[in-house]
GROMACS .gro file of C-alpha atoms in nm:
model
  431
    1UNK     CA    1   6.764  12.797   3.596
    2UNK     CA    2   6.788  13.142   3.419
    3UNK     CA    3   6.498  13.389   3.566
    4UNK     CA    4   6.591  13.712   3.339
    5UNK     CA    5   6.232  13.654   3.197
    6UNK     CA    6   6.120  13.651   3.541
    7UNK     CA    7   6.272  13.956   3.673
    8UNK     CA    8   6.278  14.119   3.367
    9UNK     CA    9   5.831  14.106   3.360
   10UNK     CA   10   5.836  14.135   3.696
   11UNK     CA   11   6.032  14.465   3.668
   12UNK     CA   12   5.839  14.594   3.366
   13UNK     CA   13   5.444  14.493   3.560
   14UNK     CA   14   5.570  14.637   3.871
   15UNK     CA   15   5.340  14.306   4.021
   16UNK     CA   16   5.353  14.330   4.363
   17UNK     CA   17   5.178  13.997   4.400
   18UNK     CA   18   5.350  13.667   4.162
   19UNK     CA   19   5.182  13.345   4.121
   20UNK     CA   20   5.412  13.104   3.997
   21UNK     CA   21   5.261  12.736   3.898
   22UNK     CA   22   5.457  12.443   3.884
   23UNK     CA   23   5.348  12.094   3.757
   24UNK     CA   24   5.407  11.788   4.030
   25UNK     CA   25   5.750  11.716   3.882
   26UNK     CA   26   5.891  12.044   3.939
   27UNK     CA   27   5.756  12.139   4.219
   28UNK     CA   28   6.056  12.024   4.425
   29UNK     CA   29   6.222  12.376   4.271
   30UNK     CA   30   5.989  12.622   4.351
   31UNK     CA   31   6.120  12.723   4.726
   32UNK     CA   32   6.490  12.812   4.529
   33UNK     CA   33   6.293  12.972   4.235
   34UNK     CA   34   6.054  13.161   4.466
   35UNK     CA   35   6.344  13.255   4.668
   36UNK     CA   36   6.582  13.423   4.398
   37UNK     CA   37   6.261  13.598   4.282
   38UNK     CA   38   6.102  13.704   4.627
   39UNK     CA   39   6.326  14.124   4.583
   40UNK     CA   40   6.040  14.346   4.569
   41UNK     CA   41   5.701  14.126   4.553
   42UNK     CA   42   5.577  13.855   4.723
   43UNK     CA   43   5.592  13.504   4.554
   44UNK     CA   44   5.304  13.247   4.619
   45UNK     CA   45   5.358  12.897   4.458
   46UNK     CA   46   5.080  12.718   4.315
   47UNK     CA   47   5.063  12.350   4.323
   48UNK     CA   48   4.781  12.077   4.291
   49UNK     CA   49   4.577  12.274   4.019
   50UNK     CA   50   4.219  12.272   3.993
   51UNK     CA   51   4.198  12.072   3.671
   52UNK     CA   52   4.445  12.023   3.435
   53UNK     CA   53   4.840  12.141   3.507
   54UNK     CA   54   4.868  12.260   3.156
   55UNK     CA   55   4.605  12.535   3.168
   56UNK     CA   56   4.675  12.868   3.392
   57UNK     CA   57   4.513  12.798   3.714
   58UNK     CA   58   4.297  13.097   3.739
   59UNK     CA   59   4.098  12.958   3.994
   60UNK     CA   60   4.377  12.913   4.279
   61UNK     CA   61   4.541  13.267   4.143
   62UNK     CA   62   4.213  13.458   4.251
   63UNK     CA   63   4.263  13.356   4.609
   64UNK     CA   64   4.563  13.585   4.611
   65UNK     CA   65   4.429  13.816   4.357
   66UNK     CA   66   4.791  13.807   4.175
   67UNK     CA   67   4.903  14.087   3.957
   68UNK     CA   68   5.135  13.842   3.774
   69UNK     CA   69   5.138  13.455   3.688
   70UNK     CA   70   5.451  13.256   3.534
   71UNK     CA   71   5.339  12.903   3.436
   72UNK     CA   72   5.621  12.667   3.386
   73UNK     CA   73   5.638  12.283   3.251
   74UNK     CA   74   5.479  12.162   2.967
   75UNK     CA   75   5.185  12.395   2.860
   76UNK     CA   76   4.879  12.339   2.646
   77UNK     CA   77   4.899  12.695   2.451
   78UNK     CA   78   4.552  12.807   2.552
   79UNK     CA   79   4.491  13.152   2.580
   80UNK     CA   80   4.414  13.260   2.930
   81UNK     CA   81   4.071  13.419   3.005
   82UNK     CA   82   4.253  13.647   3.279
   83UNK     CA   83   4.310  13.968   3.301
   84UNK     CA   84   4.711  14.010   3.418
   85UNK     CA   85   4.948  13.904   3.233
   86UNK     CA   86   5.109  13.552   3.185
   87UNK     CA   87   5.457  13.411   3.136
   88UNK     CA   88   5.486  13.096   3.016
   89UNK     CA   89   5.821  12.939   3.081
   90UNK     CA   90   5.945  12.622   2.871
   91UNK     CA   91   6.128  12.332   2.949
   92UNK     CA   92   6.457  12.335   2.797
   93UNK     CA   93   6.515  12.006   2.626
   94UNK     CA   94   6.804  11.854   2.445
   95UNK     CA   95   6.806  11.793   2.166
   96UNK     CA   96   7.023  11.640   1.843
   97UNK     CA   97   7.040  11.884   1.564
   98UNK     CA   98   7.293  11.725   1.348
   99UNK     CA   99   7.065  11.465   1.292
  100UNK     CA  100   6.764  11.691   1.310
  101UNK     CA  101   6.926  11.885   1.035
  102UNK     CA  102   6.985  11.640   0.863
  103UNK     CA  103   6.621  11.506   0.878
  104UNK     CA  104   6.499  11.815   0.744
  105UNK     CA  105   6.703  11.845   0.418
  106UNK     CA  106   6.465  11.681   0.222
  107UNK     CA  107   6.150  11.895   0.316
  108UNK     CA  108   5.975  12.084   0.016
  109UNK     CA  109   5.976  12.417   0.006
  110UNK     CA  110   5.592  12.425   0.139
  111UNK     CA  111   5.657  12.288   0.480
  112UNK     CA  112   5.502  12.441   0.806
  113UNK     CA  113   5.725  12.328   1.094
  114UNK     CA  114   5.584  12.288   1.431
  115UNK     CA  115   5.732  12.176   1.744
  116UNK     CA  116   5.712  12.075   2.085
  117UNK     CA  117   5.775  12.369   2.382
  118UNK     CA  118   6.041  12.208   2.495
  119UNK     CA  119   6.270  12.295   2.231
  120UNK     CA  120   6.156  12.668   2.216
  121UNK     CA  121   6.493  12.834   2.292
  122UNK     CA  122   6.623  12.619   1.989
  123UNK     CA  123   6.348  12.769   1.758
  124UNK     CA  124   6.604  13.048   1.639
  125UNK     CA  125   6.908  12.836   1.577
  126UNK     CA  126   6.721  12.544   1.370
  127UNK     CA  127   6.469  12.877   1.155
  128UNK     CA  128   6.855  13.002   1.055
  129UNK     CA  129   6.958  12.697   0.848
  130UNK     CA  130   6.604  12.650   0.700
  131UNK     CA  131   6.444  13.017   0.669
  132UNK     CA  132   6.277  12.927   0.359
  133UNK     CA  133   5.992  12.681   0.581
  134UNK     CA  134   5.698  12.822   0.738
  135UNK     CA  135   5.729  12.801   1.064
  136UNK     CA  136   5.462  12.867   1.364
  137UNK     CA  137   5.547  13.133   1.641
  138UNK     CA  138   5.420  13.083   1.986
  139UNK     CA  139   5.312  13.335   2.222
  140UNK     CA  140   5.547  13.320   2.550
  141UNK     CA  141   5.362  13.593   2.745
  142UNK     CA  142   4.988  13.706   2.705
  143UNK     CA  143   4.851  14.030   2.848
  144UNK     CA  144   5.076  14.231   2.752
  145UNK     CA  145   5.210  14.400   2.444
  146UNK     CA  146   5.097  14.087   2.253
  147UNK     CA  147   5.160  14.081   1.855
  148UNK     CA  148   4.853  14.147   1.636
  149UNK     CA  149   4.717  13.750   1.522
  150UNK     CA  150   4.527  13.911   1.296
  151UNK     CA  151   4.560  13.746   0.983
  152UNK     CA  152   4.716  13.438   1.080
  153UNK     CA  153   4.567  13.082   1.168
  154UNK     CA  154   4.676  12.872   1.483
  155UNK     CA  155   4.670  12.517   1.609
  156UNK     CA  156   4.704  12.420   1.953
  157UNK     CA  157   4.856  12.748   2.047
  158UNK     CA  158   5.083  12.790   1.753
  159UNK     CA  159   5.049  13.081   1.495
  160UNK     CA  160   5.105  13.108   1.130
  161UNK     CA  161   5.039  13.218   0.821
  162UNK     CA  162   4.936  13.082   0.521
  163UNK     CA  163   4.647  13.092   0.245
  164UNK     CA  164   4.654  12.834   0.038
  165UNK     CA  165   4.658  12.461   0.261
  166UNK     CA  166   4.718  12.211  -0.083
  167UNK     CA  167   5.003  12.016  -0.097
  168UNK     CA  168   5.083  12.119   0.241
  169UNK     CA  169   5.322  11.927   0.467
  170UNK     CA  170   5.330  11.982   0.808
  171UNK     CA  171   5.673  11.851   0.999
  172UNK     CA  172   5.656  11.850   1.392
  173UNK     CA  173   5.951  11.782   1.589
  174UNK     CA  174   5.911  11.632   1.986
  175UNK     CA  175   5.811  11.332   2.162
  176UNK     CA  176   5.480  11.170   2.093
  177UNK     CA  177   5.166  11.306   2.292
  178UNK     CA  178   4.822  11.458   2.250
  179UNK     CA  179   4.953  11.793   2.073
  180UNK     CA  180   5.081  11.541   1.801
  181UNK     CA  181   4.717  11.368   1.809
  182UNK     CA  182   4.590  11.781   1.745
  183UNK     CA  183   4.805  11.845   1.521
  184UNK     CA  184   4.724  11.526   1.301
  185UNK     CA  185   4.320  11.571   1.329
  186UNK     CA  186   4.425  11.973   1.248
  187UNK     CA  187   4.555  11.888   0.982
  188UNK     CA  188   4.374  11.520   0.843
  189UNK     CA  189   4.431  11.608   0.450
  190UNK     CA  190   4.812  11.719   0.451
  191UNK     CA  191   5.167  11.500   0.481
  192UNK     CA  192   5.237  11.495   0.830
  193UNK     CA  193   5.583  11.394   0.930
  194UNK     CA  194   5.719  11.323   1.309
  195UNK     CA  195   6.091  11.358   1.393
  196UNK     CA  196   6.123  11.173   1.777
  197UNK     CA  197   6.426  11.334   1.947
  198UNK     CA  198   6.458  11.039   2.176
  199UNK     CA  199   6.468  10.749   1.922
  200UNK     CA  200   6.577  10.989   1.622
  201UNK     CA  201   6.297  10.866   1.347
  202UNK     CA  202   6.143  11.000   1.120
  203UNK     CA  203   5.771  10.890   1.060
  204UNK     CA  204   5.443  10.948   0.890
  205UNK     CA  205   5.177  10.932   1.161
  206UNK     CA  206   4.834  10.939   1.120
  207UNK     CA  207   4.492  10.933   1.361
  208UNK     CA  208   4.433  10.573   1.358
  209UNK     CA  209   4.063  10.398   1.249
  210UNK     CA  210   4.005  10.296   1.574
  211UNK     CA  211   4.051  10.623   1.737
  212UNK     CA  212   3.788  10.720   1.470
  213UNK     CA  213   3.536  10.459   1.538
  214UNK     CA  214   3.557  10.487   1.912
  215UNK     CA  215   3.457  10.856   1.874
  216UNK     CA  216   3.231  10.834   1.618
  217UNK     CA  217   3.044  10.523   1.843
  218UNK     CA  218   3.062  10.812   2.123
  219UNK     CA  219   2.831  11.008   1.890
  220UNK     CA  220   2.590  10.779   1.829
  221UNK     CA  221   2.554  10.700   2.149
  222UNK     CA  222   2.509  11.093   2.285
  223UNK     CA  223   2.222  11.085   2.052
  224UNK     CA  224   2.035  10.853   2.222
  225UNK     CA  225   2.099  11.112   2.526
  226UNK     CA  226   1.740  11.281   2.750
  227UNK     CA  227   1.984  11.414   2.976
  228UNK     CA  228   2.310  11.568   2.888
  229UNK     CA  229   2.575  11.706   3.176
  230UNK     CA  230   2.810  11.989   3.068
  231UNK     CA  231   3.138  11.910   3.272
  232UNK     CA  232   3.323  12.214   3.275
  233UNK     CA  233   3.727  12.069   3.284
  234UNK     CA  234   3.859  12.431   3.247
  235UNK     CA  235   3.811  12.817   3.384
  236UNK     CA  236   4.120  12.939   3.263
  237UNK     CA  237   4.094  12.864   2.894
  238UNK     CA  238   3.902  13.193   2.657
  239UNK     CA  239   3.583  13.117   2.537
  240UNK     CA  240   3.525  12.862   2.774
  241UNK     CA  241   3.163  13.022   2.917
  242UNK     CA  242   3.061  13.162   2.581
  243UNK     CA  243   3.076  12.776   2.490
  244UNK     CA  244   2.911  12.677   2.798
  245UNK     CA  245   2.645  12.872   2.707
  246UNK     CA  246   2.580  12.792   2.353
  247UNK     CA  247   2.553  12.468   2.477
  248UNK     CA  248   2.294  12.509   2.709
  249UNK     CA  249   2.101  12.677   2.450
  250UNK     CA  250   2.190  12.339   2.190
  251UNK     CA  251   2.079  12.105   2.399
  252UNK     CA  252   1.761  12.323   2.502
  253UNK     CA  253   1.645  12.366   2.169
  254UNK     CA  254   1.645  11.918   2.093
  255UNK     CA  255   1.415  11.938   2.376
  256UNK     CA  256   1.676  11.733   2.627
  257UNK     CA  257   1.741  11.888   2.927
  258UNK     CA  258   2.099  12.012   3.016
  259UNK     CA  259   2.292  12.005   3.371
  260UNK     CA  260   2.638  12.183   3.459
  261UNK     CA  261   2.829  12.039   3.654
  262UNK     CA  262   3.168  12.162   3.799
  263UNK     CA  263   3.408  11.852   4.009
  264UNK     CA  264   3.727  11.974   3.891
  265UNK     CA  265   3.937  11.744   3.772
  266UNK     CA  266   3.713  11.445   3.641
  267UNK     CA  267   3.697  11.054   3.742
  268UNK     CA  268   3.450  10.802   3.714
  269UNK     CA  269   3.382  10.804   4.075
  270UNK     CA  270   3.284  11.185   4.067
  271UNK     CA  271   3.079  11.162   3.759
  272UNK     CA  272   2.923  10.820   3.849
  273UNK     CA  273   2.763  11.004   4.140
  274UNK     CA  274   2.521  11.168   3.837
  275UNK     CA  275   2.331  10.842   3.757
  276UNK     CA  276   2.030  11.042   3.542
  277UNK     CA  277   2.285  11.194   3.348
  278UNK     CA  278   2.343  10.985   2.989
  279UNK     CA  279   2.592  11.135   2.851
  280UNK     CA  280   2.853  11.397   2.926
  281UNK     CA  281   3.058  11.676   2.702
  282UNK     CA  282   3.367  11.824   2.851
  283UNK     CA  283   3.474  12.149   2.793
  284UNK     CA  284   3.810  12.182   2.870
  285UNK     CA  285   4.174  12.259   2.654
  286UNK     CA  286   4.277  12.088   2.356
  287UNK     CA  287   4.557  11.885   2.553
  288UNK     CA  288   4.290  11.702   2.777
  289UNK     CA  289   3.947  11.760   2.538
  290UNK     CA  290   4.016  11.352   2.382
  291UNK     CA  291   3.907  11.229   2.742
  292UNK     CA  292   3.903  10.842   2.725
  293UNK     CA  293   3.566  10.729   2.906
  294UNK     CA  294   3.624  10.337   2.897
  295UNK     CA  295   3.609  10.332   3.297
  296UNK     CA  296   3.332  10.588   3.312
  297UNK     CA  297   2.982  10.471   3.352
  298UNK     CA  298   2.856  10.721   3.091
  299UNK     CA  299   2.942  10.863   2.752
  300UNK     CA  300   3.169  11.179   2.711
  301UNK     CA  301   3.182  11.353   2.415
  302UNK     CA  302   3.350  11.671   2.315
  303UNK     CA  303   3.103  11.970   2.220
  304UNK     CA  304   3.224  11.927   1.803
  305UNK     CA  305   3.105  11.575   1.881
  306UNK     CA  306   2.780  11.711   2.074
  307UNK     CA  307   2.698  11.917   1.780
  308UNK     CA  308   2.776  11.653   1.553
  309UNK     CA  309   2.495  11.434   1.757
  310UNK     CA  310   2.200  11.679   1.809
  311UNK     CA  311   2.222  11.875   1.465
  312UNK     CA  312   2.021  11.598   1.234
  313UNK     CA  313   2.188  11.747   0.963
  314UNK     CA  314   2.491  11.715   1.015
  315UNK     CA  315   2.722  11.469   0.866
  316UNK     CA  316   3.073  11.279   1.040
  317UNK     CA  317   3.365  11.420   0.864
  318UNK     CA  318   3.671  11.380   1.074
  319UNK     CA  319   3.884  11.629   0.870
  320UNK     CA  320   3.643  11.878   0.999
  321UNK     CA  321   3.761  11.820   1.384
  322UNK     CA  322   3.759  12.109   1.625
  323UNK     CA  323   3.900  12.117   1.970
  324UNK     CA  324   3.953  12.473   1.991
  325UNK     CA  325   3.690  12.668   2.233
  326UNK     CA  326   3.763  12.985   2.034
  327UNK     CA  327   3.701  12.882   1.676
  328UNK     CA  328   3.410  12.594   1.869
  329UNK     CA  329   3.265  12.913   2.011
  330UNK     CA  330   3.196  13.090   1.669
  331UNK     CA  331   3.103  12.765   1.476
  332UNK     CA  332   2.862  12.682   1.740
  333UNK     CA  333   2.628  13.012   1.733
  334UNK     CA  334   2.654  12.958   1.334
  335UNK     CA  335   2.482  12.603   1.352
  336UNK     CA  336   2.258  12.666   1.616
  337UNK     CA  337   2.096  12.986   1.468
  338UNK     CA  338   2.050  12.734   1.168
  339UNK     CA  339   1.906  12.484   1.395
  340UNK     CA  340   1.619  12.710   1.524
  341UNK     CA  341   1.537  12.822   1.205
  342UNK     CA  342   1.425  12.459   1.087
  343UNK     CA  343   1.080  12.271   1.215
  344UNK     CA  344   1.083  12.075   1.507
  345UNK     CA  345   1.219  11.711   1.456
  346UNK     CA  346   1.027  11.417   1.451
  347UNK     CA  347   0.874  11.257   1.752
  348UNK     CA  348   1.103  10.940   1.693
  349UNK     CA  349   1.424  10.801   1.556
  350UNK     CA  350   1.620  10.524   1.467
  351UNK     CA  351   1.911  10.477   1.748
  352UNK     CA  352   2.243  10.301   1.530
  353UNK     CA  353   2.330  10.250   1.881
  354UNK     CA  354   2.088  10.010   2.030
  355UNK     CA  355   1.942   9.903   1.732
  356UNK     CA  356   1.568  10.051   1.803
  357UNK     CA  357   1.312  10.342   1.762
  358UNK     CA  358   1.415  10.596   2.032
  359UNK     CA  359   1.181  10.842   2.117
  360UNK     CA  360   1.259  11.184   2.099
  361UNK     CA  361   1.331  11.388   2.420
  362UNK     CA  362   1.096  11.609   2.585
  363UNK     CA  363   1.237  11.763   2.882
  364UNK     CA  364   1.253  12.133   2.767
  365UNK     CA  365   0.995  12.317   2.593
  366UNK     CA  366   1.016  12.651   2.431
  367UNK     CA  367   0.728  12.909   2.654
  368UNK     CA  368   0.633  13.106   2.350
  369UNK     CA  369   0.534  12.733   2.176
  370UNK     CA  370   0.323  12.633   2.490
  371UNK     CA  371  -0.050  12.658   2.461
  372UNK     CA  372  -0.065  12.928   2.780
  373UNK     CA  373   0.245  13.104   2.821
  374UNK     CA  374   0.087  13.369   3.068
  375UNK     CA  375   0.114  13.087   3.381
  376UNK     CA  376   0.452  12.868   3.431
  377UNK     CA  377   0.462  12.667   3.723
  378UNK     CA  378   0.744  12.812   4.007
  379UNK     CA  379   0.876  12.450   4.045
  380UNK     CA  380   0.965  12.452   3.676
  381UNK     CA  381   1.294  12.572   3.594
  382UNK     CA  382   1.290  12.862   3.309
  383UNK     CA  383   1.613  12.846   3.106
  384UNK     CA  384   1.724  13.086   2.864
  385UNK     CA  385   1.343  13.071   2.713
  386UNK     CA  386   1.267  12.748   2.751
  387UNK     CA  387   1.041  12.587   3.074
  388UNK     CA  388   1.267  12.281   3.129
  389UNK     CA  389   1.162  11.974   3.386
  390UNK     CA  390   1.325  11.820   3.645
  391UNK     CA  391   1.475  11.506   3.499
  392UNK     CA  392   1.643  11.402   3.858
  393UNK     CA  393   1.292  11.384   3.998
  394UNK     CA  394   1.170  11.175   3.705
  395UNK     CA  395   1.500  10.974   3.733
  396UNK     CA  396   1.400  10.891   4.094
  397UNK     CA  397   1.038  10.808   4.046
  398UNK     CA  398   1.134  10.561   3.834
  399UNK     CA  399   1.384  10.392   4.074
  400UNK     CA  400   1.238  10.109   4.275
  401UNK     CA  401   1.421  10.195   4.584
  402UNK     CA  402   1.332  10.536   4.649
  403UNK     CA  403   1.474  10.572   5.058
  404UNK     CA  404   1.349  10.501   5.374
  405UNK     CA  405   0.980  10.404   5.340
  406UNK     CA  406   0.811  10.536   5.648
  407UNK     CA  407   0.450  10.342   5.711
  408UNK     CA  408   0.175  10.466   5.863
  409UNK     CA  409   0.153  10.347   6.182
  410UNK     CA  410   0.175  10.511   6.546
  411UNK     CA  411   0.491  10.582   6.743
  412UNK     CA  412   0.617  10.328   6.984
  413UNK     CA  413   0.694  10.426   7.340
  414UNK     CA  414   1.037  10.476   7.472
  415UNK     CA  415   1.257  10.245   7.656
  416UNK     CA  416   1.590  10.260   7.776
  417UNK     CA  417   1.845  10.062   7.592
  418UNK     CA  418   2.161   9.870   7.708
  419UNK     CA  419   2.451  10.073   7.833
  420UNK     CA  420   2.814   9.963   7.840
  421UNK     CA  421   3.058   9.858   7.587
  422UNK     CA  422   3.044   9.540   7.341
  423UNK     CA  423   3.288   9.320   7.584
  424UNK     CA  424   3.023   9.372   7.904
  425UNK     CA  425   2.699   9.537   7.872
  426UNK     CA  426   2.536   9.667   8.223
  427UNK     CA  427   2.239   9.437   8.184
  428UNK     CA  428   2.435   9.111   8.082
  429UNK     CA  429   2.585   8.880   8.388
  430UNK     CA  430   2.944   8.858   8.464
  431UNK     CA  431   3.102   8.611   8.358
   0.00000   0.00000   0.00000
């Protein structure tokens, strides 16, 4: 494997301290990688991330506090919320380009090209036979002497520019995997077209209707939701606790009552431990946002879906999809400030999901709307302005086993017991 990247960043950081993070399929080469680079610093290798393998792992970095972190393997593209700089290094993938180029001669002239990270170093060689395309740029290191965005749009990591999106087609070449899915629900109203390196077609994908209904069903049923759990699947990702916030503060002002919770990586047996919980939202990358909750007990939702179930005004249009915590960030505080502007809701609604009148939730109430705001109970929680009440208490008042029931009655006097093992107690006869 070449390391001039390596040494080179290493070199130019001076980091005395070097993460590197490996997925589980590579991690077989990081003792000879850590080796070669292990000159002047002093390599740790990180392995079994906190959550996903395609996000920095922040978490496991801060144990060493590391000066530098190189992530290799596949990589979702999020920007880091760290502060030292990160290297992301690519796989290097074959790949055909004959028959890639030969895919590509019929493209209009108005055709952004994306492509999987695998084929990064072949970026340059494929851009010089087809320079009149748009094509995305991707940002191999972050934190330091990064190029100016500012002007340009980006999907799942990848950068471009361009102002006017009609009779745009978008051509991605790599396997099939959830940056396709992005990339298709980025881009719902333009001609997407799929080159697969390993079968080398040529296809016209599209998010399928079922896909569609199973998320929109997810909606419906996360308004039905009292009590809403904020799962947070990343804390490497940017924007990830400004969204965590605004969040709070959504589900607050419906008058449901909101609970963070932090397992890492999440399964249904983690989650199921949260039985007053009715519906979850992840926060996490792009890459691992579409979670598929068939096994789970409960709902979970992304937080465009979440806002899509608590603002009553809002209306399902799948070509305005957003996994991105950035741009999820910004169009959150938009619709909420409209939210709070607007009278309360009504004190019931009709539930598409079970079919009924579902009443509305009542577990958080703003103080300066309560008839006596000078006194708040000290049991009740106060939450960013609102007094909120404990919905795991209520949850377990209404459960008919509640623990050990102790009666009334007096204490019995003590004896001694038997002593021995199973096969011959001291009391019992030999046999």
């Amino acid at each position: 494997m070449d390391l001039s990247d390596e040494r080179r960043l290493i070199a130019e950081t001076g980091a005395k301290k070097v993460c590197l993070q490996f997925p589980d399929h590579m991690l077989q080469s990081a003792p000879a990688i850590a080796e070669q680079l292990r000159d002047s610093s002093r390599i740790y290798v990180l392995g079994d991330t906190t959550f996903g393998s395609c996000c920095v792992d922040t978490v496991a970095a801060q144990h060493v506090d590391c000066d530098l972190l190189i992530h290799y393997g596949p990589t979702c593209l999020s920007k880091p919320s760290c502060a030292y700089p990160v290297l992301f290094k690519f796989d290097k993938l074959e790949l055909d380009l004959e028959d890639l180029f030969s895919k590509m001669q019929s493209l209009p002239s108005k055709t952004l090209v994306m492509y999987d990270t695998g084929y990064y170093h072949l970026v340059d060689t494929i851009q010089k036979q087809f320079p009149d395309l748009i094509w995305s740029e991707i940002d191999q290191i972050h934190g330091l002497n990064e190029k100016d965005r500012q002007g340009y749009k980006h999907c799942h990591g990848r950068y471009y520019q361009l102002e006017d999106m009609n009779d745009l087609t978008v051509f991605y070449f790599g396997p099939s995997s959830l940056t396709l899915t992005h990339v298709l629900m980025s881009f719902p109203q333009s001609n997407v077209l799929h080159y697969d390196p390993e079968s080398h077609s040529l296809a016209n994908p599209t998010v399928g209707n079922r896909l569609l209904m199973r998320r929109y069903a997810l909606v419906q049923k996360a308004k039905d939701a009292h009590v809403i759990g904020i799962v947070c699947g990343t804390l490497g990702v940017a924007s990830y606790l400004g969204v965590v916030n605004v969040l709070k503060r959504l589900i607050l002002s419906t008058g449901r009552k909101p609970y963070l919770v932090a397992v890492g990586k999440p399964n249904p047996a983690k989650l199921g431990n949260f039985l007053e919980v009715d519906c979850f939202c992840l926060v996490s990358c792009p890459e691992n946002a579409l979670l598929d909750s068939k096994e789970f007990m409960t709902p979970i939702v992304t937080p465009y879906e979440l806002l899509q179930a608590l603002d009553v005004e809002s209306v399902w249009n799948p070509t305005d999809y957003e996994l991105d915590l950035r741009l999820l960030e910004t169009r959150l505080k938009e619709r909420l400030d409209a939210m709070e502007q607007r009278p309360p809701e009504e004190d019931a609604q009709f539930s598409l999901a079970t079919g009924k009148i579902q009443a509305r939730a009542q577990h958080a109430k703003k103080i300066d709307d309560m008839e006596d705001s000078s006194l708040v109970l000290k049991a009740s929680g106060i939450v960013s302005g609102y007094v909120v009440e404990s919905a795991g208490a209520q949850f377990l008042a209404q459960r008919s086993f509640q623990g050990l029931q102790i009666d009334d009655q007096e204490a019995s006097t003590l004896e001694e017991g038997r002593d021995g093992i199973a096969r011959g107690y001291g009391a019992e006869k030999d046999l």
